[in-house]
Amino acid sequence: MFSLPLRDNALLRPLETWHAEEFAANLDRAREHIRPWVGQAFVTDSLDGARATLLRYAERQAADGARLYGIWLDGTLVGGVMFVSLDAASGNCEIGCWLEPAAEGHGLITAACGVLLDWAFGTRGLHRAAWHCRADNARSAAVAGRLGMTLEGTERESWPYDGVRHDTQIWSVLAHERPAARRP
Ligand SMILES: CC(C)(COP(=O)(O)OP(=O)(O)OC[C@H]1O[C@@H](n2cnc3c(N)ncnc32)[C@H](O)[C@@H]1OP(=O)(O)O)[C@@H](O)C(=O)NCCC(=O)NCCS
């Protein structure tokens, strides 16, 4: 019902429990593409698993914490963005994202994350938005850069995946670093 146009044929909407079938289908198209780069709890392989993720986010949103938003391109759920965490008391949040391969390269994630940043800083008055990615995830780091984030440092060997421990980059942007013209 509620949606925000990112482009003519792309919409950003809350991704809710009733979208479980669409989300499971999106994960079927995205799973192997995103598996190395996102939290493993997110990469489920069944409808029940997809529904459990949506329910987990819904419960956290009810407590004013994490939130999940889907991107629909030409009517198909192709990925999304999320507040991995949001803590109004401390003014901190962390943003994350995923896309199925066919939707990459159109600026959808940069646009959607911009909406989240504008809401976090402009509406909620948060102070800091962070971005964590595997240090060898060039596409994710490029999004952080396009969002005006600063690379703060690297957590060494903090990201275990498939028997190897990878470094994690920590990026962030502070409220006063986000151009005022882009805030509501
Ligand atoms: C990370 C990920 C979401 C980035 O997707 P993306 O499509 O590259 O990111 P954006 O939506 O910002 O699009 C940027 C691309 O669109 C292009 N683009 C086209 N129009 C654009 C516009 N108006 N604005 C910005 N970029 C635009 C850019 O040139 C860029 O393309 P390029 O990388 O080929 O040069 C995607 O690669 C992915 O899902 N990876 C696997 C999961 C993952 O890593 N998640 C993040 C975990 S930290």
CSV table of C-alpha atoms and ligand atoms in Angstrom, one decimal:
chain,number,residue,atom,x,y,z
A,1,MET,CA,0.0,0.0,0.0
A,2,PHE,CA,2.8,2.4,1.0
A,3,SER,CA,5.6,2.8,-1.5
A,4,LEU,CA,8.2,5.3,-2.6
A,5,PRO,CA,9.3,5.6,-6.2
A,6,LEU,CA,13.1,5.2,-6.6
A,7,ARG,CA,12.7,5.4,-10.4
A,8,ASP,CA,9.9,5.1,-12.8
A,9,ASN,CA,9.7,1.3,-12.6
A,10,ALA,CA,11.3,0.8,-9.1
A,11,LEU,CA,9.5,1.1,-5.8
A,12,LEU,CA,10.7,0.9,-2.2
A,13,ARG,CA,8.2,-0.6,0.3
A,14,PRO,CA,8.2,-2.0,3.8
A,15,LEU,CA,9.0,-5.8,3.4
A,16,GLU,CA,6.6,-7.5,5.7
A,17,THR,CA,5.7,-11.0,6.8
A,18,TRP,CA,2.9,-11.4,4.2
A,19,HIS,CA,5.6,-11.0,1.5
A,20,ALA,CA,7.2,-14.3,2.5
A,21,GLU,CA,6.5,-16.1,-0.8
A,22,GLU,CA,8.0,-13.2,-2.8
A,23,PHE,CA,10.9,-12.9,-0.5
A,24,ALA,CA,11.6,-16.7,-0.8
A,25,ALA,CA,11.5,-16.4,-4.6
A,26,ASN,CA,13.9,-13.5,-4.5
A,27,LEU,CA,16.3,-15.5,-2.3
A,28,ASP,CA,16.1,-18.4,-4.7
A,29,ARG,CA,17.4,-16.0,-7.4
A,30,ALA,CA,19.9,-14.2,-5.1
A,31,ARG,CA,21.1,-16.9,-2.7
A,32,GLU,CA,24.4,-18.0,-4.3
A,33,HIS,CA,25.2,-14.4,-5.3
A,34,ILE,CA,24.8,-12.9,-1.8
A,35,ARG,CA,25.8,-15.9,0.4
A,36,PRO,CA,29.5,-14.8,0.8
A,37,TRP,CA,28.7,-11.2,1.6
A,38,VAL,CA,25.7,-11.1,4.0
A,39,GLY,CA,24.9,-12.5,7.5
A,40,GLN,CA,24.4,-16.2,7.2
A,41,ALA,CA,21.1,-16.1,9.1
A,42,PHE,CA,19.7,-14.0,6.2
A,43,VAL,CA,20.4,-16.7,3.6
A,44,THR,CA,17.6,-19.1,4.2
A,45,ASP,CA,16.5,-21.9,1.7
A,46,SER,CA,12.8,-22.4,2.4
A,47,LEU,CA,9.6,-20.5,2.6
A,48,ASP,CA,9.5,-21.0,6.4
A,49,GLY,CA,13.0,-19.6,6.6
A,50,ALA,CA,12.1,-16.6,4.6
A,51,ARG,CA,9.0,-16.0,6.7
A,52,ALA,CA,11.1,-16.4,9.9
A,53,THR,CA,13.4,-13.6,8.7
A,54,LEU,CA,10.5,-11.3,8.0
A,55,LEU,CA,8.9,-12.1,11.4
A,56,ARG,CA,12.2,-11.4,13.1
A,57,TYR,CA,12.5,-7.9,11.5
A,58,ALA,CA,8.8,-7.2,12.2
A,59,GLU,CA,9.4,-7.9,15.9
A,60,ARG,CA,12.5,-5.7,16.0
A,61,GLN,CA,10.7,-2.9,14.2
A,62,ALA,CA,7.9,-3.1,16.8
A,63,ALA,CA,10.5,-2.4,19.4
A,64,ASP,CA,11.9,0.5,17.3
A,65,GLY,CA,14.9,-1.4,16.2
A,66,ALA,CA,15.9,-3.1,12.9
A,67,ARG,CA,13.7,-2.5,9.8
A,68,LEU,CA,13.5,-4.1,6.4
A,69,TYR,CA,12.4,-2.6,3.0
A,70,GLY,CA,12.0,-4.3,-0.3
A,71,ILE,CA,12.8,-3.0,-3.8
A,72,TRP,CA,10.3,-4.0,-6.5
A,73,LEU,CA,11.5,-3.5,-10.1
A,74,ASP,CA,8.8,-3.9,-12.7
A,75,GLY,CA,6.6,-5.5,-10.1
A,76,THR,CA,9.2,-8.1,-8.9
A,77,LEU,CA,10.9,-8.1,-5.5
A,78,VAL,CA,14.6,-7.9,-6.5
A,79,GLY,CA,16.3,-7.1,-3.2
A,80,GLY,CA,16.2,-4.5,-0.5
A,81,VAL,CA,17.8,-2.4,2.2
A,82,MET,CA,17.6,-2.6,6.0
A,83,PHE,CA,18.4,-1.1,9.2
A,84,VAL,CA,20.5,-4.0,10.6
A,85,SER,CA,20.2,-2.2,13.9
A,86,LEU,CA,18.7,1.1,15.0
A,87,ASP,CA,19.2,2.5,18.5
A,88,ALA,CA,17.4,5.9,19.0
A,89,ALA,CA,18.7,6.3,22.5
A,90,SER,CA,22.4,6.4,21.3
A,91,GLY,CA,21.6,7.9,17.9
A,92,ASN,CA,23.3,5.0,16.1
A,93,CYS,CA,22.2,2.7,13.2
A,94,GLU,CA,23.7,0.3,10.8
A,95,ILE,CA,22.5,-0.1,7.2
A,96,GLY,CA,22.7,-3.2,5.0
A,97,CYS,CA,21.4,-4.4,1.6
A,98,TRP,CA,21.1,-7.2,-1.0
A,99,LEU,CA,20.1,-7.5,-4.6
A,100,GLU,CA,19.6,-10.4,-7.0
A,101,PRO,CA,22.2,-10.2,-9.9
A,102,ALA,CA,19.8,-9.0,-12.6
A,103,ALA,CA,19.0,-5.9,-10.6
A,104,GLU,CA,22.6,-4.8,-10.0
A,105,GLY,CA,24.1,-1.8,-11.8
A,106,HIS,CA,21.1,0.5,-11.8
A,107,GLY,CA,21.7,2.6,-8.7
A,108,LEU,CA,18.8,1.1,-6.9
A,109,ILE,CA,20.7,0.4,-3.7
A,110,THR,CA,22.3,3.8,-3.5
A,111,ALA,CA,18.9,5.5,-4.0
A,112,ALA,CA,17.2,3.3,-1.4
A,113,CYS,CA,20.0,3.7,1.2
A,114,GLY,CA,19.7,7.5,0.6
A,115,VAL,CA,16.1,7.3,1.7
A,116,LEU,CA,17.0,5.4,4.8
A,117,LEU,CA,19.7,7.9,5.7
A,118,ASP,CA,17.4,10.8,5.1
A,119,TRP,CA,14.8,9.3,7.4
A,120,ALA,CA,17.4,8.3,10.0
A,121,PHE,CA,19.0,11.8,10.2
A,122,GLY,CA,16.2,14.0,9.1
A,123,THR,CA,13.1,12.4,10.7
A,124,ARG,CA,14.6,10.4,13.6
A,125,GLY,CA,17.4,12.7,14.5
A,126,LEU,CA,20.0,9.9,14.6
A,127,HIS,CA,23.7,10.9,14.6
A,128,ARG,CA,25.6,8.1,12.9
A,129,ALA,CA,24.9,5.5,10.3
A,130,ALA,CA,27.4,2.6,9.9
A,131,TRP,CA,28.1,0.1,7.1
A,132,HIS,CA,29.9,-3.2,7.6
A,133,CYS,CA,31.2,-5.2,4.7
A,134,ARG,CA,33.7,-7.9,3.9
A,135,ALA,CA,36.9,-6.1,3.0
A,136,ASP,CA,36.9,-7.8,-0.4
A,137,ASN,CA,33.3,-6.8,-1.2
A,138,ALA,CA,34.2,-4.1,-3.7
A,139,ARG,CA,30.5,-3.5,-4.9
A,140,SER,CA,29.4,-3.0,-1.3
A,141,ALA,CA,32.3,-0.7,-0.4
A,142,ALA,CA,31.4,1.3,-3.6
A,143,VAL,CA,27.9,1.9,-2.3
A,144,ALA,CA,29.3,3.2,1.0
A,145,GLY,CA,31.5,5.5,-0.9
A,146,ARG,CA,28.6,6.8,-3.1
A,147,LEU,CA,26.6,7.4,0.1
A,148,GLY,CA,29.4,9.8,1.3
A,149,MET,CA,30.6,7.4,4.0
A,150,THR,CA,34.1,7.4,5.4
A,151,LEU,CA,36.1,4.2,5.8
A,152,GLU,CA,36.9,4.2,9.5
A,153,GLY,CA,39.0,1.0,9.7
A,154,THR,CA,39.2,-2.7,9.4
A,155,GLU,CA,38.3,-5.4,11.8
A,156,ARG,CA,40.9,-8.1,11.1
A,157,GLU,CA,39.7,-11.6,10.4
A,158,SER,CA,36.3,-10.9,12.0
A,159,TRP,CA,34.1,-12.4,9.2
A,160,PRO,CA,34.3,-16.2,9.1
A,161,TYR,CA,33.0,-17.7,5.9
A,162,ASP,CA,33.5,-21.2,4.5
A,163,GLY,CA,36.5,-22.0,6.6
A,164,VAL,CA,38.3,-18.7,6.0
A,165,ARG,CA,38.3,-15.6,8.3
A,166,HIS,CA,38.0,-12.4,6.3
A,167,ASP,CA,38.6,-8.8,7.3
A,168,THR,CA,35.5,-6.5,7.8
A,169,GLN,CA,35.5,-2.9,6.7
A,170,ILE,CA,33.6,-0.4,8.9
A,171,TRP,CA,32.3,2.7,7.1
A,172,SER,CA,30.1,5.5,8.5
A,173,VAL,CA,28.5,8.8,7.8
A,174,LEU,CA,27.5,11.3,10.5
A,175,ALA,CA,24.4,13.5,10.3
A,176,HIS,CA,26.2,16.7,9.7
A,177,GLU,CA,28.2,15.1,6.8
A,178,ARG,CA,25.0,14.3,4.9
A,179,PRO,CA,24.2,17.2,2.5
A,180,ALA,CA,21.3,19.2,4.0
A,181,ALA,CA,19.8,19.5,0.6
A,182,ARG,CA,19.3,15.7,0.6
A,183,ARG,CA,17.5,15.7,3.9
A,184,PRO,CA,13.8,16.3,4.2
B,1,LIG,C1,26.2,-4.7,-2.8
B,1,LIG,C2,25.1,-4.6,-3.9
B,1,LIG,C3,23.8,-4.5,-3.2
B,1,LIG,C4,25.4,-3.3,-4.8
B,1,LIG,O1,24.5,-3.3,-5.9
B,1,LIG,P1,24.8,-2.2,-7.0
B,1,LIG,O2,23.8,-2.4,-8.0
B,1,LIG,O3,26.2,-2.3,-7.4
B,1,LIG,O4,24.7,-0.9,-6.2
B,1,LIG,P2,23.9,0.4,-6.6
B,1,LIG,O5,22.4,0.2,-6.6
B,1,LIG,O6,24.4,1.5,-5.8
B,1,LIG,O7,24.2,0.6,-8.2
B,1,LIG,C5,25.5,1.1,-8.5
B,1,LIG,C6,25.8,0.7,-10.0
B,1,LIG,O8,24.7,1.2,-10.8
B,1,LIG,C7,25.2,2.2,-11.7
B,1,LIG,N1,24.2,3.3,-11.7
B,1,LIG,C8,23.4,3.5,-12.7
B,1,LIG,N2,22.6,4.5,-12.5
B,1,LIG,C9,23.0,5.0,-11.3
B,1,LIG,C10,22.5,6.1,-10.4
B,1,LIG,N3,21.5,6.9,-10.9
B,1,LIG,N4,23.1,6.3,-9.2
B,1,LIG,C11,24.1,5.5,-8.8
B,1,LIG,N5,24.6,4.4,-9.6
B,1,LIG,C12,24.0,4.2,-10.8
B,1,LIG,C13,26.6,2.6,-11.1
B,1,LIG,O9,27.5,3.1,-12.1
B,1,LIG,C14,27.0,1.3,-10.5
B,1,LIG,O10,27.4,0.4,-11.5
B,1,LIG,P3,28.9,-0.2,-11.6
B,1,LIG,O11,29.2,-0.8,-10.3
B,1,LIG,O12,28.7,-1.3,-12.7
B,1,LIG,O13,29.7,0.9,-12.0
B,1,LIG,C15,25.1,-5.8,-4.8
B,1,LIG,O14,26.3,-6.0,-5.5
B,1,LIG,C16,24.9,-7.1,-4.0
B,1,LIG,O15,23.7,-7.5,-3.7
B,1,LIG,N6,25.9,-7.8,-3.6
B,1,LIG,C17,25.8,-9.1,-2.9
B,1,LIG,C18,25.2,-8.8,-1.5
B,1,LIG,C19,26.0,-7.8,-0.7
B,1,LIG,O16,27.2,-7.7,-0.9
B,1,LIG,N7,25.4,-7.1,0.2
B,1,LIG,C20,26.0,-6.1,1.0
B,1,LIG,C21,26.5,-6.7,2.2
B,1,LIG,S1,27.6,-5.5,3.1
